[in-house]
Amino acid sequence: MKSVNIGIIGYKFMGRAHSNAWLKAPLFFDTLMQPVLKVACGRHEKDVAAFAEKWGWEEIETDWKKVIERDDIDIIDISTPQYLHYEIAIAAARAGKHIFCEKPMAMDIRQAQEMLRVCEENKVTHYLNHNYRRVPAVALAKKLIASGELGSIYHWRCAYQQDWITDPGFPLTWQLRAETAKAGPQWDLNSHCVDLAQYLIGEIREVTAMTADFITKRPLAEEQQTGNLKAGASGLGTGEVTVEDAALMMVRFSNGAVGSFEATRFANGRKNRLTFEVYGSEGSLVFNLENLNELKYYDNRGKAGMKGFATILATDESHPYVDHWWPAGHIIGYEHTFVHAAVDFLDAIATNSPVTPNFETGLETIRVLEAGLQSATERKTIFL
Amino acid sequence: MKSVNIGIIGYKFMGRAHSNAWLKAPLFFDTLMQPVLKVACGRHEKDVAAFAEKWGWEEIETDWKKVIERDDIDIIDISTPQYLHYEIAIAAARAGKHIFCEKPMAMDIRQAQEMLRVCEENKVTHYLNHNYRRVPAVALAKKLIASGELGSIYHWRCAYQQDWITDPGFPLTWQLRAETAKAGPQWDLNSHCVDLAQYLIGEIREVTAMTADFITKRPLAEEQQTGNLKAGASGLGTGEVTVEDAALMMVRFSNGAVGSFEATRFANGRKNRLTFEVYGSEGSLVFNLENLNELKYYDNRGKAGMKGFATILATDESHPYVDHWWPAGHIIGYEHTFVHAAVDFLDAIATNSPVTPNFETGLETIRVLEAGLQSATERKTIFL
Amino acid sequence: MKSVNIGIIGYKFMGRAHSNAWLKAPLFFDTLMQPVLKVACGRHEKDVAAFAEKWGWEEIETDWKKVIERDDIDIIDISTPQYLHYEIAIAAARAGKHIFCEKPMAMDIRQAQEMLRVCEENKVTHYLNHNYRRVPAVALAKKLIASGELGSIYHWRCAYQQDWITDPGFPLTWQLRAETAKAGPQWDLNSHCVDLAQYLIGEIREVTAMTADFITKRPLAEEQQTGNLKAGASGLGTGEVTVEDAALMMVRFSNGAVGSFEATRFANGRKNRLTFEVYGSEGSLVFNLENLNELKYYDNRGKAGMKGFATILATDESHPYVDHWWPAGHIIGYEHTFVHAAVDFLDAIATNSPVTPNFETGLETIRVLEAGLQSATERKTIFL
Amino acid sequence: MKSVNIGIIGYKFMGRAHSNAWLKAPLFFDTLMQPVLKVACGRHEKDVAAFAEKWGWEEIETDWKKVIERDDIDIIDISTPQYLHYEIAIAAARAGKHIFCEKPMAMDIRQAQEMLRVCEENKVTHYLNHNYRRVPAVALAKKLIASGELGSIYHWRCAYQQDWITDPGFPLTWQLRAETAKAGPQWDLNSHCVDLAQYLIGEIREVTAMTADFITKRPLAEEQQTGNLKAGASGLGTGEVTVEDAALMMVRFSNGAVGSFEATRFANGRKNRLTFEVYGSEGSLVFNLENLNELKYYDNRGKAGMKGFATILATDESHPYVDHWWPAGHIIGYEHTFVHAAVDFLDAIATNSPVTPNFETGLETIRVLEAGLQSATERKTIFL
């Protein structure tokens, strides 16, 4: 089996999740290529060295440009915050590297367009890690919708709710500053939701949005980088939160369906709840990421009096990806979605075929998210 | 105990629900007045006679004006479709009758304003039957929020979903025509939701909305009146649906919270699901009308590692209204909310004190609903 | 419509529930006979007078024998604790009265046999109020099993859990003394469960049981009669609890299925949770009384990958009894089961046909319960 | 960090789960020793070679005795069916190897006693893989009970339900034959449940059980070994199922609590549902393995009217093991329990301290399971 060498930029939360994925992909799946954890890159040498040793990255580097310059690297894994994606991706594509990029894709439409253009020009495989498409229950939802089991779609109702910053003492990390994060939950969380909506329902053609700011000043953070949604205050005073705390959107899809989105970091009790409901003429679906092995499915064509939302435990061998894991009823978790992504990405490279989501679908997502920010400012509907 | 004589106008779905409430109120509660089911009024003599006999209304009438003219009637119970509320309420108030009025209150702001003005002028007790305030679990939610257990409120997320018209063969009943219904789910369902939002969260000061039309032509209905969300086609051709099929709204409250609403008759599998989530700085709540004895409550001040949404079965004697029914764990249903309303209305009359919701809160609701319709047309935010 | 005159013996919890049922039955259903609330009987004249006035019983009586002697009484409604059932039922049957009797039926097999014999001899209609058979979701379960939708039944798994006596300060009410209650949850709760098991699964032919005693002494109660599972201590010292606190059983049915029962008053957090699971070769069911409008149904013949437990909201017009109440999705509660029982009992009298459960099925239930007590004492399986 | 060399015997379902655990343990945790995947052993050379290559086992072997004879092996990982545990474990212990043994421990009490004795004699670390103790939610349950949060325990109610053999065409695999499996769900599933009961509640002192046989003849299996609960028929006729299809038990614990168990492979719709309920004087717990990140907790000391079962999503850093994985709300799966076991086992070896469950607790489990089989045969209670 052919090997591919990976260089990873970034080593925090996503660095771990990606490393684990590269390691597990060929163990549980028959990948067409063997990923090699070649070089890990980060600004703090000591930290990146510890990370590399832990996860088996063969070498380390502190300057990402040097990683890209190397001839022996086939894949650049971009696991940094979003403000660095553009520069790294452009350089990687120009160097002919395949790209496995964390979300959100970029800081604006212009960056996203350019990233896509340069990748296409250089014919590299580009993958954007909206990993929730590869939750088996979500992939099953796609299969049901695509095969017509739900009929015409009327409604998409989605929320992504977290609570990690409801404490006013939570510091001003990079996620809360516009220059590093671009926006708040609209960028971080709704990017996932819009990606799923486009995947499951289709193209969005109008957007109306509203944002809210609940806590506008916070203690300065001990350090700007946080990898695990936890951080300490530096004790050096406070600063302005420059991103929104919550973002709501209503959209209309090209196929006539309507949708709603609600992304917030202020929903106490919700740790990582991404839930969506889909209602169609023939059936309905409900999903919740905190219980990701389940998909609720209502078949409107069922027998009168016996219809109801069925809780499908998507762990059967008939379900997407699942036959590679454990027997039915033995559930999988969050990290498995990264493994599925790694497998499909490696296979796409091996077969020289595209994989989605990618910079093309990502550009569409960024377009919707930006329209949302614009709508929230201008207080009117934006037509795409 | 003093008696009060009731004249009811309308005898379909709501006629039954109200009759049951008047009968049960003094049996399960110690009402301050004894309701007497005096006269039932409807246009079809034979039908109203059958209704009256069934439920023990002493007399019948086919002209509602004659009911209002009677000196022996204390209360006018308006159980008709909304397009008749205005005329009946104005006449009843002028005749000094107390008013127990079904929702939605009126056809527009002007009607609602006038209804309120005439009631106040004539010093009659007016009650608007947004009955869900009197679900024990909802009353408990109010108690928790009002006592500060949830802290500052950040989010209201609400949906009211039904599926009774997803079949394109469902006929063009009065609910689907603007002249009798004013609007679709925005009027019928969101009126409940906005009432609850104002009750639980507070005043709404900006509204952005979107509506959708999924099925625009339907068979003409066998008869225009339907009382139970069921109807047959007349076989006489088709007509235009002149109300929306779904209505979405985003709002901002005066206290800084943001809210979302989603009302639809096109959510297959949802029969009468009114669900809301409330997120505050100290705690959160979730309610679902299809399982109305439960309230989910998250206490953010709990012990680390032991916090979670607690499913409170609101059937303890400590819960609002419930000590009048059965022992803990013996659940109540939809119709009990009407009994609670009847009890509180009778007591308000007896003590000459106001009861809510009423035409004052109802006017505010209509204001929000109309702003929603305007926003959906103009595609921009409406500031109240 | 012919009227039937009812005399009720007992006026506490069950007195209220039955009165409500007699009143509502002809309002929501087209009963074949009109029940007349003729005379209410209880030992404490003042209390029974208040009860009668509240609920509209025309007359009162303090000696139940006098009620039975009256020629104008057609139905004796036995709403007393179980230790009085035998004497009253025998006298009522001998007087040719139809009997609507609360559960548990009697204090032992001998009483139950005699009650059945005398009723049959006197050709009176006898009904035993295991009311949960008439929860629409339970009646739906019966329909599914009887029509073969579940195939051969393998498992019945049932628990009835309450927590009203976990406080050691809860006094020694009549329910906790063998001379008035016969036994604890084995008699009070498992009688319901065994009735349901016989109804849904079939005849039981072997029983193995175990009982537990957690709190063996309690304060003497203020008064021996309690109607609402609440009571105060008298301050006159303590007494011995002479019934079990929990009762577990394993059974084998004649059809080869196996079953388990678990009845307790020591399950903190469970107010009135009667839950059962049924597993068959073609499908499975789950029910929970605290959420009684729902039935979960798994269809094993469904399409691979799309199977799951469907939550049927048993409020459609297609579901048993429900078309008489409200539109789909508008849930009913505990008390509605009594109304359904009253309707079926009245119709049985009118048509001179039997109604179940009755003293015949009740005798079988008592047989199983007694076998359970015997097994728990002798620590071995009892074969019926 | 010191390395330890592992030799694994068996390479099917458990071989994969264990291999994954050895690989991930040092990545996500700071184990005190570095596990080295030295040699994999199985009877079919080709299959074991493929397994070894996939998972990175350095060498292969077809005779397990040779693995044990090797001086460079520190740990014997017994991943075979239970009928081989005894012989391998005795040999491994005598050779001074530490033992990581799959469950169920042995074929009878005598074997279990001897395994324990020889391990103690040879001072090797022995671990028995009842992995569910290391589900974070279960470890949290232990913590709550051990710290007294539940008070005195009254009830343990447990079921382990699967449905992989409800199809009569499912062949006679080794799990269905007494000579290889000893018993059916009593051995396979109830071993887990009894282990958990002893861990969470305490010592069991009396047992009453019942078993059931639903399908007694099956097609002979294509091959006797199945690793994933799937198998094909050989087409060579049928054979007798010599283990039970379901096993129910009632137990009494030394502390006065009572418990029930229900293990079956005939619960259609249940894939791998291990659920338990614990009721104590101060609180209650509910767990379900198919949704293993959640623990439901009822605090009886809470405020009146605000109590309910709280769904704790056991993914916070405050929860056992979880701080090594992902941020709160990012769920883990079945396989993670094996990683936790590997970590604790490695640390136990490094610190020369015992780890549980082990052959000592396992012996107690086997004692209860055998008492259950005896009780089911003799139809009476067995006192331990």
JSON list of C-alpha atoms in Angstrom, two decimals, chain C residues 154-159 161 163 166 206 208-212 214-215 246 248-252 256-260 262 264 266-271 273 275 277 279-284 286 298 300 309 379-381 383, chain D residues 154-159 161 163 166 206 208-212 214-215 246 248-252 256-260 262 264 266-271 273 275 277 279-284 286 298 300 309 379-381 383:
[
{"chain": "C", "resi": 154, "resn": "TYR", "atom": "CA", "xyz": [-41.04, -14.08, 24.70]},
{"chain": "C", "resi": 155, "resn": "HIS", "atom": "CA", "xyz": [-40.83, -11.50, 27.48]},
{"chain": "C", "resi": 156, "resn": "TRP", "atom": "CA", "xyz": [-43.00, -9.44, 29.80]},
{"chain": "C", "resi": 157, "resn": "ARG", "atom": "CA", "xyz": [-40.95, -7.06, 31.97]},
{"chain": "C", "resi": 158, "resn": "CYS", "atom": "CA", "xyz": [-42.92, -4.90, 34.33]},
{"chain": "C", "resi": 159, "resn": "ALA", "atom": "CA", "xyz": [-42.36, -2.58, 37.26]},
{"chain": "C", "resi": 161, "resn": "GLN", "atom": "CA", "xyz": [-42.76, 2.00, 41.36]},
{"chain": "C", "resi": 163, "resn": "ASP", "atom": "CA", "xyz": [-42.10, 6.56, 46.60]},
{"chain": "C", "resi": 166, "resn": "THR", "atom": "CA", "xyz": [-39.83, 6.36, 51.75]},
{"chain": "C", "resi": 206, "resn": "GLU", "atom": "CA", "xyz": [-45.80, -20.63, 37.68]},
{"chain": "C", "resi": 208, "resn": "THR", "atom": "CA", "xyz": [-41.58, -17.29, 42.11]},
{"chain": "C", "resi": 209, "resn": "ALA", "atom": "CA", "xyz": [-41.49, -14.25, 44.34]},
{"chain": "C", "resi": 210, "resn": "MET", "atom": "CA", "xyz": [-39.44, -12.34, 46.89]},
{"chain": "C", "resi": 211, "resn": "THR", "atom": "CA", "xyz": [-40.50, -9.56, 49.25]},
{"chain": "C", "resi": 212, "resn": "ALA", "atom": "CA", "xyz": [-38.55, -6.96, 51.18]},
{"chain": "C", "resi": 214, "resn": "PHE", "atom": "CA", "xyz": [-37.23, -1.68, 54.56]},
{"chain": "C", "resi": 215, "resn": "ILE", "atom": "CA", "xyz": [-38.97, 0.26, 57.34]},
{"chain": "C", "resi": 246, "resn": "ALA", "atom": "CA", "xyz": [-41.52, -4.30, 47.94]},
{"chain": "C", "resi": 248, "resn": "LEU", "atom": "CA", "xyz": [-40.67, -9.00, 43.10]},
{"chain": "C", "resi": 249, "resn": "MET", "atom": "CA", "xyz": [-41.95, -11.88, 40.98]},
{"chain": "C", "resi": 250, "resn": "MET", "atom": "CA", "xyz": [-40.81, -14.02, 38.10]},
{"chain": "C", "resi": 251, "resn": "VAL", "atom": "CA", "xyz": [-43.48, -15.95, 36.23]},
{"chain": "C", "resi": 252, "resn": "ARG", "atom": "CA", "xyz": [-43.92, -18.34, 33.35]},
{"chain": "C", "resi": 256, "resn": "GLY", "atom": "CA", "xyz": [-44.04, -20.13, 27.08]},
{"chain": "C", "resi": 257, "resn": "ALA", "atom": "CA", "xyz": [-43.30, -16.47, 27.67]},
{"chain": "C", "resi": 258, "resn": "VAL", "atom": "CA", "xyz": [-41.52, -15.48, 30.86]},
{"chain": "C", "resi": 259, "resn": "GLY", "atom": "CA", "xyz": [-42.29, -12.42, 32.90]},
{"chain": "C", "resi": 260, "resn": "SER", "atom": "CA", "xyz": [-40.97, -10.29, 35.71]},
{"chain": "C", "resi": 262, "resn": "GLU", "atom": "CA", "xyz": [-41.31, -5.44, 40.52]},
{"chain": "C", "resi": 264, "resn": "THR", "atom": "CA", "xyz": [-42.34, -1.05, 45.35]},
{"chain": "C", "resi": 266, "resn": "PHE", "atom": "CA", "xyz": [-39.44, 2.71, 47.87]},
{"chain": "C", "resi": 267, "resn": "ALA", "atom": "CA", "xyz": [-38.31, 3.97, 44.47]},
{"chain": "C", "resi": 268, "resn": "ASN", "atom": "CA", "xyz": [-37.46, 7.59, 45.15]},
{"chain": "C", "resi": 269, "resn": "GLY", "atom": "CA", "xyz": [-38.33, 9.79, 42.20]},
{"chain": "C", "resi": 270, "resn": "ARG", "atom": "CA", "xyz": [-40.98, 7.45, 40.85]},
{"chain": "C", "resi": 271, "resn": "LYS", "atom": "CA", "xyz": [-44.41, 8.78, 41.69]},
{"chain": "C", "resi": 273, "resn": "ARG", "atom": "CA", "xyz": [-44.51, 4.67, 37.31]},
{"chain": "C", "resi": 275, "resn": "THR", "atom": "CA", "xyz": [-43.86, 0.46, 33.06]},
{"chain": "C", "resi": 277, "resn": "GLU", "atom": "CA", "xyz": [-41.89, -4.03, 28.11]},
{"chain": "C", "resi": 279, "resn": "TYR", "atom": "CA", "xyz": [-40.81, -8.60, 23.44]},
{"chain": "C", "resi": 280, "resn": "GLY", "atom": "CA", "xyz": [-42.15, -10.87, 20.74]},
{"chain": "C", "resi": 281, "resn": "SER", "atom": "CA", "xyz": [-40.81, -12.62, 17.67]},
{"chain": "C", "resi": 282, "resn": "GLU", "atom": "CA", "xyz": [-42.15, -9.90, 15.36]},
{"chain": "C", "resi": 283, "resn": "GLY", "atom": "CA", "xyz": [-42.04, -6.80, 17.50]},
{"chain": "C", "resi": 284, "resn": "SER", "atom": "CA", "xyz": [-41.79, -5.17, 20.88]},
{"chain": "C", "resi": 286, "resn": "VAL", "atom": "CA", "xyz": [-42.82, -0.31, 25.91]},
{"chain": "C", "resi": 298, "resn": "TYR", "atom": "CA", "xyz": [-40.67, -1.78, 17.47]},
{"chain": "C", "resi": 300, "resn": "ASN", "atom": "CA", "xyz": [-39.10, -6.28, 13.63]},
{"chain": "C", "resi": 309, "resn": "PHE", "atom": "CA", "xyz": [-38.75, 1.95, 18.70]},
{"chain": "C", "resi": 379, "resn": "ARG", "atom": "CA", "xyz": [-38.62, -19.57, 48.94]},
{"chain": "C", "resi": 380, "resn": "LYS", "atom": "CA", "xyz": [-39.59, -21.80, 46.06]},
{"chain": "C", "resi": 381, "resn": "THR", "atom": "CA", "xyz": [-41.58, -21.76, 42.86]},
{"chain": "C", "resi": 383, "resn": "PHE", "atom": "CA", "xyz": [-47.04, -23.99, 40.18]},
{"chain": "D", "resi": 154, "resn": "TYR", "atom": "CA", "xyz": [-33.23, -0.37, 48.49]},
{"chain": "D", "resi": 155, "resn": "HIS", "atom": "CA", "xyz": [-33.39, -1.54, 44.89]},
{"chain": "D", "resi": 156, "resn": "TRP", "atom": "CA", "xyz": [-31.20, -2.69, 42.04]},
{"chain": "D", "resi": 157, "resn": "ARG", "atom": "CA", "xyz": [-33.15, -3.33, 38.84]},
{"chain": "D", "resi": 158, "resn": "CYS", "atom": "CA", "xyz": [-31.15, -4.46, 35.88]},
{"chain": "D", "resi": 159, "resn": "ALA", "atom": "CA", "xyz": [-31.67, -5.88, 32.42]},
{"chain": "D", "resi": 161, "resn": "GLN", "atom": "CA", "xyz": [-31.15, -7.28, 26.43]},
{"chain": "D", "resi": 163, "resn": "ASP", "atom": "CA", "xyz": [-31.70, -9.63, 19.89]},
{"chain": "D", "resi": 166, "resn": "THR", "atom": "CA", "xyz": [-34.17, -14.08, 17.48]},
{"chain": "D", "resi": 206, "resn": "GLU", "atom": "CA", "xyz": [-29.37, -15.15, 48.11]},
{"chain": "D", "resi": 208, "resn": "THR", "atom": "CA", "xyz": [-33.54, -17.14, 42.90]},
{"chain": "D", "resi": 209, "resn": "ALA", "atom": "CA", "xyz": [-33.53, -17.63, 39.15]},
{"chain": "D", "resi": 210, "resn": "MET", "atom": "CA", "xyz": [-35.53, -18.81, 36.19]},
{"chain": "D", "resi": 211, "resn": "THR", "atom": "CA", "xyz": [-34.39, -19.60, 32.66]},
{"chain": "D", "resi": 212, "resn": "ALA", "atom": "CA", "xyz": [-36.25, -19.93, 29.38]},
{"chain": "D", "resi": 214, "resn": "PHE", "atom": "CA", "xyz": [-37.34, -20.26, 23.08]},
{"chain": "D", "resi": 215, "resn": "ILE", "atom": "CA", "xyz": [-35.60, -21.85, 20.09]},
{"chain": "D", "resi": 246, "resn": "ALA", "atom": "CA", "xyz": [-33.01, -16.00, 28.73]},
{"chain": "D", "resi": 248, "resn": "LEU", "atom": "CA", "xyz": [-33.98, -13.97, 35.15]},
{"chain": "D", "resi": 249, "resn": "MET", "atom": "CA", "xyz": [-32.79, -13.59, 38.73]},
{"chain": "D", "resi": 250, "resn": "MET", "atom": "CA", "xyz": [-33.95, -12.02, 41.95]},
{"chain": "D", "resi": 251, "resn": "VAL", "atom": "CA", "xyz": [-31.33, -11.48, 44.64]},
{"chain": "D", "resi": 252, "resn": "ARG", "atom": "CA", "xyz": [-30.95, -10.16, 48.14]},
{"chain": "D", "resi": 256, "resn": "GLY", "atom": "CA", "xyz": [-30.71, -5.53, 52.75]},
{"chain": "D", "resi": 257, "resn": "ALA", "atom": "CA", "xyz": [-31.24, -4.23, 49.23]},
{"chain": "D", "resi": 258, "resn": "VAL", "atom": "CA", "xyz": [-33.08, -6.43, 46.76]},
{"chain": "D", "resi": 259, "resn": "GLY", "atom": "CA", "xyz": [-32.19, -6.81, 43.12]},
{"chain": "D", "resi": 260, "resn": "SER", "atom": "CA", "xyz": [-33.48, -8.16, 39.86]},
{"chain": "D", "resi": 262, "resn": "GLU", "atom": "CA", "xyz": [-33.01, -10.05, 33.30]},
{"chain": "D", "resi": 264, "resn": "THR", "atom": "CA", "xyz": [-31.89, -12.22, 27.16]},
{"chain": "D", "resi": 266, "resn": "PHE", "atom": "CA", "xyz": [-34.64, -12.42, 22.56]},
{"chain": "D", "resi": 267, "resn": "ALA", "atom": "CA", "xyz": [-35.57, -8.79, 23.03]},
{"chain": "D", "resi": 268, "resn": "ASN", "atom": "CA", "xyz": [-36.22, -7.57, 19.51]},
{"chain": "D", "resi": 269, "resn": "GLY", "atom": "CA", "xyz": [-35.10, -3.98, 19.05]},
{"chain": "D", "resi": 270, "resn": "ARG", "atom": "CA", "xyz": [-32.55, -4.11, 21.84]},
{"chain": "D", "resi": 271, "resn": "LYS", "atom": "CA", "xyz": [-29.10, -4.39, 20.39]},
{"chain": "D", "resi": 273, "resn": "ARG", "atom": "CA", "xyz": [-29.10, -2.55, 26.14]},
{"chain": "D", "resi": 275, "resn": "THR", "atom": "CA", "xyz": [-29.84, -0.84, 31.84]},
{"chain": "D", "resi": 277, "resn": "GLU", "atom": "CA", "xyz": [-31.90, 1.45, 38.09]},
{"chain": "D", "resi": 279, "resn": "TYR", "atom": "CA", "xyz": [-33.08, 3.39, 44.31]},
{"chain": "D", "resi": 280, "resn": "GLY", "atom": "CA", "xyz": [-31.79, 4.58, 47.66]},
{"chain": "D", "resi": 281, "resn": "SER", "atom": "CA", "xyz": [-33.12, 6.49, 50.61]},
{"chain": "D", "resi": 282, "resn": "GLU", "atom": "CA", "xyz": [-31.53, 9.74, 49.41]},
{"chain": "D", "resi": 283, "resn": "GLY", "atom": "CA", "xyz": [-31.55, 9.38, 45.66]},
{"chain": "D", "resi": 284, "resn": "SER", "atom": "CA", "xyz": [-31.81, 7.21, 42.59]},
{"chain": "D", "resi": 286, "resn": "VAL", "atom": "CA", "xyz": [-30.66, 5.11, 35.94]},
{"chain": "D", "resi": 298, "resn": "TYR", "atom": "CA", "xyz": [-32.60, 11.89, 41.23]},
{"chain": "D", "resi": 300, "resn": "ASN", "atom": "CA", "xyz": [-34.30, 13.18, 46.97]},
{"chain": "D", "resi": 309, "resn": "PHE", "atom": "CA", "xyz": [-34.32, 12.73, 37.32]},
{"chain": "D", "resi": 379, "resn": "ARG", "atom": "CA", "xyz": [-36.87, -24.04, 41.46]},
{"chain": "D", "resi": 380, "resn": "LYS", "atom": "CA", "xyz": [-35.95, -22.66, 44.86]},
{"chain": "D", "resi": 381, "resn": "THR", "atom": "CA", "xyz": [-33.84, -19.96, 46.45]},
{"chain": "D", "resi": 383, "resn": "PHE", "atom": "CA", "xyz": [-28.43, -19.02, 49.89]}
]
